[in-house]
PDB file of C-alpha atoms in Angstrom:
ATOM      1  CA  MET A1440    -104.785  95.404  23.518  1.00 93.00           C
ATOM      2  CA  LYS A1441    -101.406  96.030  21.942  1.00 96.00           C
ATOM      3  CA  PHE A1442     -99.972  99.528  21.388  1.00 97.00           C
ATOM      4  CA  LEU A1443     -96.999 100.181  19.095  1.00 98.00           C
ATOM      5  CA  ILE A1444     -95.021 103.223  20.254  1.00 98.00           C
ATOM      6  CA  ILE A1445     -92.716 104.687  17.547  1.00 97.00           C
ATOM      7  CA  GLN A1446     -90.116 107.351  17.323  1.00 96.00           C
ATOM      8  CA  PRO A1447     -89.840 108.134  13.584  1.00 95.00           C
ATOM      9  CA  LYS A1448     -87.723 110.812  11.981  1.00 93.00           C
ATOM     10  CA  LEU A1449     -89.873 113.784  10.883  1.00 90.00           C
ATOM     11  CA  GLU A1450     -90.614 113.409   7.208  1.00 91.00           C
ATOM     12  CA  ASN A1451     -92.841 114.940   4.520  1.00 92.00           C
ATOM     13  CA  THR A1452     -94.515 111.616   3.925  1.00 95.00           C
ATOM     14  CA  ILE A1453     -95.660 108.847   6.352  1.00 97.00           C
ATOM     15  CA  LEU A1454     -93.679 106.031   4.894  1.00 97.00           C
ATOM     16  CA  GLN A1455     -92.160 105.118   8.327  1.00 96.00           C
ATOM     17  CA  LEU A1456     -95.587 104.754   9.783  1.00 97.00           C
ATOM     18  CA  GLU A1457     -96.709 102.582   6.879  1.00 97.00           C
ATOM     19  CA  LYS A1458     -93.628 100.372   7.263  1.00 97.00           C
ATOM     20  CA  GLU A1459     -94.390  99.938  11.038  1.00 97.00           C
ATOM     21  CA  LEU A1460     -97.946  98.978  10.388  1.00 97.00           C
ATOM     22  CA  ARG A1461     -96.851  96.463   7.654  1.00 96.00           C
ATOM     23  CA  ASN A1462     -94.230  94.876   9.974  1.00 96.00           C
ATOM     24  CA  ASN A1463     -96.514  94.721  13.077  1.00 95.00           C
ATOM     25  CA  PRO A1464     -99.945  93.403  11.938  1.00 94.00           C
ATOM     26  CA  SER A1465    -100.825  92.195  15.432  1.00 94.00           C
ATOM     27  CA  VAL A1466    -100.945  95.648  17.065  1.00 97.00           C
ATOM     28  CA  ASN A1467    -104.297  97.443  17.745  1.00 97.00           C
ATOM     29  CA  ALA A1468    -102.964 101.010  17.914  1.00 97.00           C
ATOM     30  CA  VAL A1469     -99.914 103.107  17.012  1.00 98.00           C
ATOM     31  CA  ILE A1470     -98.762 106.066  18.972  1.00 98.00           C
ATOM     32  CA  PHE A1471     -96.495 108.533  17.169  1.00 97.00           C
ATOM     33  CA  PRO A1472     -95.081 112.034  17.899  1.00 96.00           C
ATOM     34  CA  GLU A1473     -96.619 115.574  17.637  1.00 95.00           C
ATOM     35  CA  GLY A1474     -96.698 116.906  14.142  1.00 92.00           C
ATOM     36  CA  TYR A1475     -95.491 113.691  12.515  1.00 95.00           C
ATOM     37  CA  LEU A1476     -98.394 113.349  10.084  1.00 95.00           C
ATOM     38  CA  ASN A1477     -97.881 116.912   8.856  1.00 92.00           C
ATOM     39  CA  GLU A1478    -100.835 117.424   6.530  1.00 90.00           C
ATOM     40  CA  ASN A1479    -101.040 113.766   5.390  1.00 96.00           C
ATOM     41  CA  VAL A1480    -104.233 113.068   7.401  1.00 97.00           C
ATOM     42  CA  GLU A1481    -106.229 111.617   4.499  1.00 97.00           C
ATOM     43  CA  GLN A1482    -103.403 109.062   3.785  1.00 97.00           C
ATOM     44  CA  ALA A1483    -103.264 108.251   7.486  1.00 98.00           C
ATOM     45  CA  CYS A1484    -106.994 107.535   7.590  1.00 98.00           C
ATOM     46  CA  ALA A1485    -106.655 105.186   4.667  1.00 98.00           C
ATOM     47  CA  LEU A1486    -103.805 103.421   6.280  1.00 98.00           C
ATOM     48  CA  ALA A1487    -105.812 103.007   9.648  1.00 98.00           C
ATOM     49  CA  LYS A1488    -108.656 101.434   7.709  1.00 98.00           C
ATOM     50  CA  SER A1489    -106.397  99.213   5.556  1.00 97.00           C
ATOM     51  CA  TYR A1490    -104.514  97.809   8.604  1.00 97.00           C
ATOM     52  CA  ASN A1491    -107.479  97.958  10.971  1.00 97.00           C
ATOM     53  CA  THR A1492    -105.375  99.843  13.454  1.00 98.00           C
ATOM     54  CA  MET A1493    -106.056 102.961  15.533  1.00 98.00           C
ATOM     55  CA  LEU A1494    -103.602 105.888  15.031  1.00 98.00           C
ATOM     56  CA  ILE A1495    -102.863 108.360  17.821  1.00 98.00           C
ATOM     57  CA  GLY A1496    -100.488 111.311  17.548  1.00 97.00           C
ATOM     58  CA  GLY A1497    -100.278 114.761  16.026  1.00 95.00           C
ATOM     59  CA  HIS A1498    -100.554 116.578  12.806  1.00 95.00           C
ATOM     60  CA  ARG A1499    -100.276 120.127  11.509  1.00 90.00           C
ATOM     61  CA  ARG A1500    -102.509 122.519   9.670  1.00 84.00           C
ATOM     62  CA  LEU A1501    -100.360 125.413   8.491  1.00 77.00           C
ATOM     63  CA  GLN A1502    -103.352 127.784   8.331  1.00 77.00           C
ATOM     64  CA  ASP A1503    -103.999 127.295  12.119  1.00 76.00           C
ATOM     65  CA  ARG A1504    -102.342 129.138  14.923  1.00 79.00           C
ATOM     66  CA  PRO A1505    -100.969 127.185  16.695  1.00 83.00           C
ATOM     67  CA  LYS A1506    -100.556 124.817  13.772  1.00 90.00           C
ATOM     68  CA  ASP A1507    -100.124 121.625  15.779  1.00 93.00           C
ATOM     69  CA  ARG A1508    -103.210 119.442  16.554  1.00 95.00           C
ATOM     70  CA  ALA A1509    -103.876 116.255  18.490  1.00 96.00           C
ATOM     71  CA  ILE A1510    -105.507 113.451  16.464  1.00 97.00           C
ATOM     72  CA  ILE A1511    -106.988 110.003  16.973  1.00 97.00           C
ATOM     73  CA  ILE A1512    -108.093 107.986  14.020  1.00 98.00           C
ATOM     74  CA  ASN A1513    -110.022 104.785  14.755  1.00 97.00           C
ATOM     75  CA  ALA A1514    -109.457 101.436  13.140  1.00 97.00           C
ATOM     76  CA  ALA A1515    -112.232 102.232  10.624  1.00 97.00           C
ATOM     77  CA  GLY A1516    -110.260 105.183   9.329  1.00 98.00           C
ATOM     78  CA  GLU A1517    -112.543 107.799  11.013  1.00 97.00           C
ATOM     79  CA  ILE A1518    -111.205 110.817  12.798  1.00 97.00           C
ATOM     80  CA  VAL A1519    -112.660 110.603  16.373  1.00 96.00           C
ATOM     81  CA  LEU A1520    -110.577 113.385  17.921  1.00 96.00           C
ATOM     82  CA  ASP A1521    -108.994 116.430  16.324  1.00 95.00           C
ATOM     83  CA  ARG A1522    -108.043 119.230  18.796  1.00 94.00           C
ATOM     84  CA  VAL A1523    -105.888 122.359  18.375  1.00 94.00           C
ATOM     85  CA  LYS A1524    -102.929 122.594  20.801  1.00 93.00           C
ATOM     86  CA  TYR A1525    -103.428 124.518  24.087  1.00 92.00           C
ATOM     87  CA  SER A1526    -107.203 124.081  24.056  1.00 91.00           C
ATOM     88  CA  PRO A1527    -108.871 121.890  26.753  1.00 88.00           C
ATOM     89  CA  MET A1528    -107.976 118.207  26.622  1.00 87.00           C
ATOM     90  CA  LEU A1529    -110.476 115.911  24.968  1.00 86.00           C
ATOM     91  CA  PHE A1530    -110.828 112.120  25.080  1.00 89.00           C
ATOM     92  CA  ALA A1531    -112.133 109.356  22.895  1.00 92.00           C
ATOM     93  CA  VAL A1532    -113.578 105.925  23.867  1.00 92.00           C
ATOM     94  CA  GLU A1533    -112.126 103.161  21.684  1.00 90.00           C
ATOM     95  CA  ASN A1534    -112.051  99.390  22.290  1.00 86.00           C
ATOM     96  CA  GLY A1535    -113.524 100.060  25.765  1.00 89.00           C
ATOM     97  CA  LEU A1536    -110.664 102.447  26.732  1.00 92.00           C
ATOM     98  CA  LYS A1537    -111.211 106.076  27.643  1.00 93.00           C
ATOM     99  CA  ILE A1538    -108.167 107.702  26.015  1.00 94.00           C
ATOM    100  CA  GLY A1539    -107.097 111.293  26.685  1.00 92.00           C
ATOM    101  CA  HIS A1540    -104.581 113.196  24.511  1.00 93.00           C
ATOM    102  CA  ILE A1541    -102.131 115.931  25.362  1.00 93.00           C
ATOM    103  CA  LEU A1542     -99.509 117.453  23.121  1.00 94.00           C
ATOM    104  CA  CYS A1543     -95.835 118.011  23.894  1.00 93.00           C
ATOM    105  CA  ASP A1544     -95.334 121.045  26.356  1.00 90.00           C
ATOM    106  CA  GLU A1545     -98.961 121.025  27.358  1.00 92.00           C
ATOM    107  CA  LEU A1546     -97.708 118.526  29.976  1.00 90.00           C
ATOM    108  CA  VAL A1547     -95.916 121.477  31.800  1.00 89.00           C
ATOM    109  CA  VAL A1548     -97.548 124.569  30.328  1.00 87.00           C
ATOM    110  CA  GLN A1549    -101.204 123.953  31.180  1.00 83.00           C
ATOM    111  CA  GLY A1550    -101.294 120.632  32.997  1.00 76.00           C
ATOM    112  CA  LEU A1551    -104.602 118.788  33.468  1.00 77.00           C
ATOM    113  CA  LYS A1552    -107.866 119.520  35.224  1.00 71.00           C
ATOM    114  CA  TYR A1553    -109.818 116.963  37.116  1.00 61.00           C
ATOM    115  CA  ASN A1554    -112.888 117.171  34.954  1.00 64.00           C
ATOM    116  CA  GLU A1555    -110.697 116.417  31.884  1.00 69.00           C
ATOM    117  CA  VAL A1556    -109.062 113.356  33.401  1.00 74.00           C
ATOM    118  CA  HIS A1557    -111.725 111.838  35.666  1.00 74.00           C
ATOM    119  CA  GLU A1558    -111.998 108.034  35.257  1.00 82.00           C
ATOM    120  CA  ILE A1559    -109.750 108.022  32.203  1.00 90.00           C
ATOM    121  CA  ASP A1560    -107.799 104.879  31.344  1.00 94.00           C
ATOM    122  CA  LEU A1561    -104.880 106.124  29.308  1.00 95.00           C
ATOM    123  CA  ILE A1562    -103.275 109.596  28.495  1.00 95.00           C
ATOM    124  CA  VAL A1563    -101.221 109.677  25.261  1.00 97.00           C
ATOM    125  CA  HIS A1564     -98.549 112.291  25.073  1.00 97.00           C
ATOM    126  CA  PRO A1565     -97.065 112.888  21.602  1.00 97.00           C
ATOM    127  CA  ILE A1566     -93.913 115.049  21.887  1.00 96.00           C
ATOM    128  CA  GLY A1567     -92.335 116.951  18.980  1.00 92.00           C
ATOM    129  CA  VAL A1568     -88.532 117.035  19.048  1.00 87.00           C
ATOM    130  CA  GLY A1569     -86.504 115.366  21.740  1.00 87.00           C
ATOM    131  CA  MET A1570     -85.509 116.934  25.057  1.00 90.00           C
ATOM    132  CA  PHE A1571     -82.943 119.768  24.948  1.00 89.00           C
ATOM    133  CA  SER A1572     -81.304 118.853  28.275  1.00 90.00           C
ATOM    134  CA  GLU A1573     -81.011 116.136  30.855  1.00 92.00           C
ATOM    135  CA  GLU A1574     -82.783 118.405  33.292  1.00 94.00           C
ATOM    136  CA  GLN A1575     -85.774 118.709  30.936  1.00 93.00           C
ATOM    137  CA  PHE A1576     -85.815 114.953  30.426  1.00 94.00           C
ATOM    138  CA  GLU A1577     -86.065 114.474  34.192  1.00 96.00           C
ATOM    139  CA  GLU A1578     -88.613 117.213  34.621  1.00 96.00           C
ATOM    140  CA  TRP A1579     -91.056 115.793  32.077  1.00 95.00           C
ATOM    141  CA  ILE A1580     -90.785 112.283  33.293  1.00 97.00           C
ATOM    142  CA  ASN A1581     -91.440 113.426  36.850  1.00 96.00           C
ATOM    143  CA  GLU A1582     -94.401 115.460  35.739  1.00 95.00           C
ATOM    144  CA  ALA A1583     -95.817 112.436  33.863  1.00 96.00           C
ATOM    145  CA  LYS A1584     -95.391 110.356  37.071  1.00 96.00           C
ATOM    146  CA  LYS A1585     -97.307 113.025  39.123  1.00 94.00           C
ATOM    147  CA  ILE A1586    -100.195 112.980  36.631  1.00 92.00           C
ATOM    148  CA  ALA A1587    -100.333 109.154  36.568  1.00 94.00           C
ATOM    149  CA  VAL A1588    -100.573 109.035  40.415  1.00 94.00           C
ATOM    150  CA  THR A1589    -102.933 111.944  40.811  1.00 91.00           C
ATOM    151  CA  TYR A1590    -105.500 110.736  38.225  1.00 90.00           C
ATOM    152  CA  ARG A1591    -104.827 107.030  38.551  1.00 93.00           C
ATOM    153  CA  THR A1592    -104.077 106.684  34.856  1.00 94.00           C
ATOM    154  CA  MET A1593    -101.463 105.302  32.518  1.00 96.00           C
ATOM    155  CA  ILE A1594     -99.552 107.829  30.457  1.00 97.00           C
ATOM    156  CA  ILE A1595     -97.482 107.038  27.333  1.00 98.00           C
ATOM    157  CA  GLY A1596     -95.215 109.584  25.568  1.00 98.00           C
ATOM    158  CA  THR A1597     -93.012 109.538  22.466  1.00 97.00           C
ATOM    159  CA  SER A1598     -90.974 112.056  20.485  1.00 96.00           C
ATOM    160  CA  HIS A1599     -89.363 112.105  17.087  1.00 94.00           C
ATOM    161  CA  ALA A1600     -85.963 110.447  16.670  1.00 92.00           C
ATOM    162  CA  ASP A1601     -84.394 113.704  15.390  1.00 86.00           C
ATOM    163  CA  GLY A1602     -84.568 117.468  15.651  1.00 67.00           C
ATOM    164  CA  SER A1603     -83.726 120.006  18.309  1.00 61.00           C
ATOM    165  CA  PHE A1604     -85.856 122.671  19.956  1.00 60.00           C
ATOM    166  CA  ARG A1605     -85.322 126.121  18.509  1.00 62.00           C
ATOM    167  CA  ASP A1606     -81.924 125.037  17.133  1.00 65.00           C
ATOM    168  CA  SER A1607     -80.630 124.393  20.657  1.00 64.00           C
ATOM    169  CA  GLY A1608     -78.219 121.837  19.160  1.00 69.00           C
ATOM    170  CA  VAL A1609     -79.282 119.131  21.600  1.00 72.00           C
ATOM    171  CA  SER A1610     -81.977 116.507  21.034  1.00 86.00           C
ATOM    172  CA  ILE A1611     -82.517 113.601  23.452  1.00 92.00           C
ATOM    173  CA  PRO A1612     -85.177 111.290  21.889  1.00 95.00           C
ATOM    174  CA  ILE A1613     -87.665 110.284  24.635  1.00 96.00           C
ATOM    175  CA  ALA A1614     -90.331 107.639  24.916  1.00 97.00           C
ATOM    176  CA  TYR A1615     -91.883 106.394  28.127  1.00 98.00           C
ATOM    177  CA  CYS A1616     -94.824 104.630  29.805  1.00 98.00           C
ATOM    178  CA  ILE A1617     -95.864 105.217  33.405  1.00 98.00           C
ATOM    179  CA  ASP A1618     -98.561 103.056  35.021  1.00 97.00           C
ATOM    180  CA  LYS A1619    -101.299 104.409  37.222  1.00 95.00           C
ATOM    181  CA  ASN A1620     -99.213 103.939  40.258  1.00 96.00           C
ATOM    182  CA  GLY A1621     -96.491 106.174  38.984  1.00 96.00           C
ATOM    183  CA  GLU A1622     -94.139 103.288  38.253  1.00 97.00           C
ATOM    184  CA  ALA A1623     -92.136 103.194  35.028  1.00 97.00           C
ATOM    185  CA  VAL A1624     -93.223 100.460  32.614  1.00 96.00           C
ATOM    186  CA  PHE A1625     -90.348 101.740  30.514  1.00 97.00           C
ATOM    187  CA  ILE A1626     -88.332 104.928  30.075  1.00 97.00           C
ATOM    188  CA  SER A1627     -86.287 105.354  26.923  1.00 96.00           C
ATOM    189  CA  LYS A1628     -83.495 107.902  26.422  1.00 94.00           C
ATOM    190  CA  ASN A1629     -81.575 107.979  23.161  1.00 93.00           C
ATOM    191  CA  ASP A1630     -82.986 104.636  22.187  1.00 95.00           C
ATOM    192  CA  ILE A1631     -85.294 105.055  19.195  1.00 94.00           C
ATOM    193  CA  ARG A1632     -86.408 101.438  18.734  1.00 95.00           C
ATOM    194  CA  SER A1633     -90.098 100.988  18.337  1.00 97.00           C
ATOM    195  CA  ARG A1634     -91.814  99.192  21.292  1.00 97.00           C
ATOM    196  CA  ILE A1635     -94.981  97.158  21.627  1.00 97.00           C
ATOM    197  CA  LEU A1636     -96.803  97.445  24.897  1.00 97.00           C
ATOM    198  CA  ASP A1637     -99.386  94.760  25.785  1.00 95.00           C
ATOM    199  CA  LEU A1638    -101.881  96.572  28.004  1.00 92.00           C
ATOM    200  CA  ASP A1639    -103.179  93.377  29.426  1.00 89.00           C
ATOM    201  CA  THR A1640     -99.776  92.364  30.858  1.00 91.00           C
ATOM    202  CA  ASN A1641     -97.671  95.504  30.737  1.00 90.00           C
ATOM    203  CA  GLU A1642     -95.085  93.530  28.862  1.00 92.00           C
ATOM    204  CA  ILE A1643     -92.836  95.283  26.421  1.00 92.00           C
ATOM    205  CA  SER A1644     -91.295  93.885  23.300  1.00 91.00           C
ATOM    206  CA  PHE A1645     -89.401  95.525  20.399  1.00 91.00           C
ATOM    207  CA  SER A1646     -90.882  95.922  16.927  1.00 83.00           C
ATOM    208  CA  GLN A1647     -89.600  93.777  14.123  1.00 68.00           C
TER     209      GLN A1647
END
């Protein structure tokens, strides 16, 4: 199974996602950042069905508090997970994989519980803006490694290519994949190229 991990710029549309799907027809799933879809969920469902590709990331409903939500759309264009941020983690089973989903600072704010992560194959970690310091970058990578080792699961995270947290003036785009042994498959800092991960081999290639 092939996962495309993208770091788009935040936009009002989802044109970057559509371009990635068009340019990478062999992938089975796309992972994108927290909030990227904004309120374009209906369009995203149509894209997932059209390209027969699962979509995993985040969207926003402005009437909600908090407004950010985790979402998984299957290859048939059906929403199989839609969870408000800071609520208990949920998972979906797609293509034989049990996939959990945490959003951004949930990684360090609330962590994970054993009953949420037991016998899970993959945790996807959509992040909003990039890291605001080198120290935060290291903290989040180390926390992801701890989760991978503790729960014997792979974890994949990705942020937007732009933006800064609360106007801090610093944004370090981040993307990573840690295997179930806590070893880095890849760790990306200030490199916003899209990557394809083949889960069968853990081989990484770059998107066209």
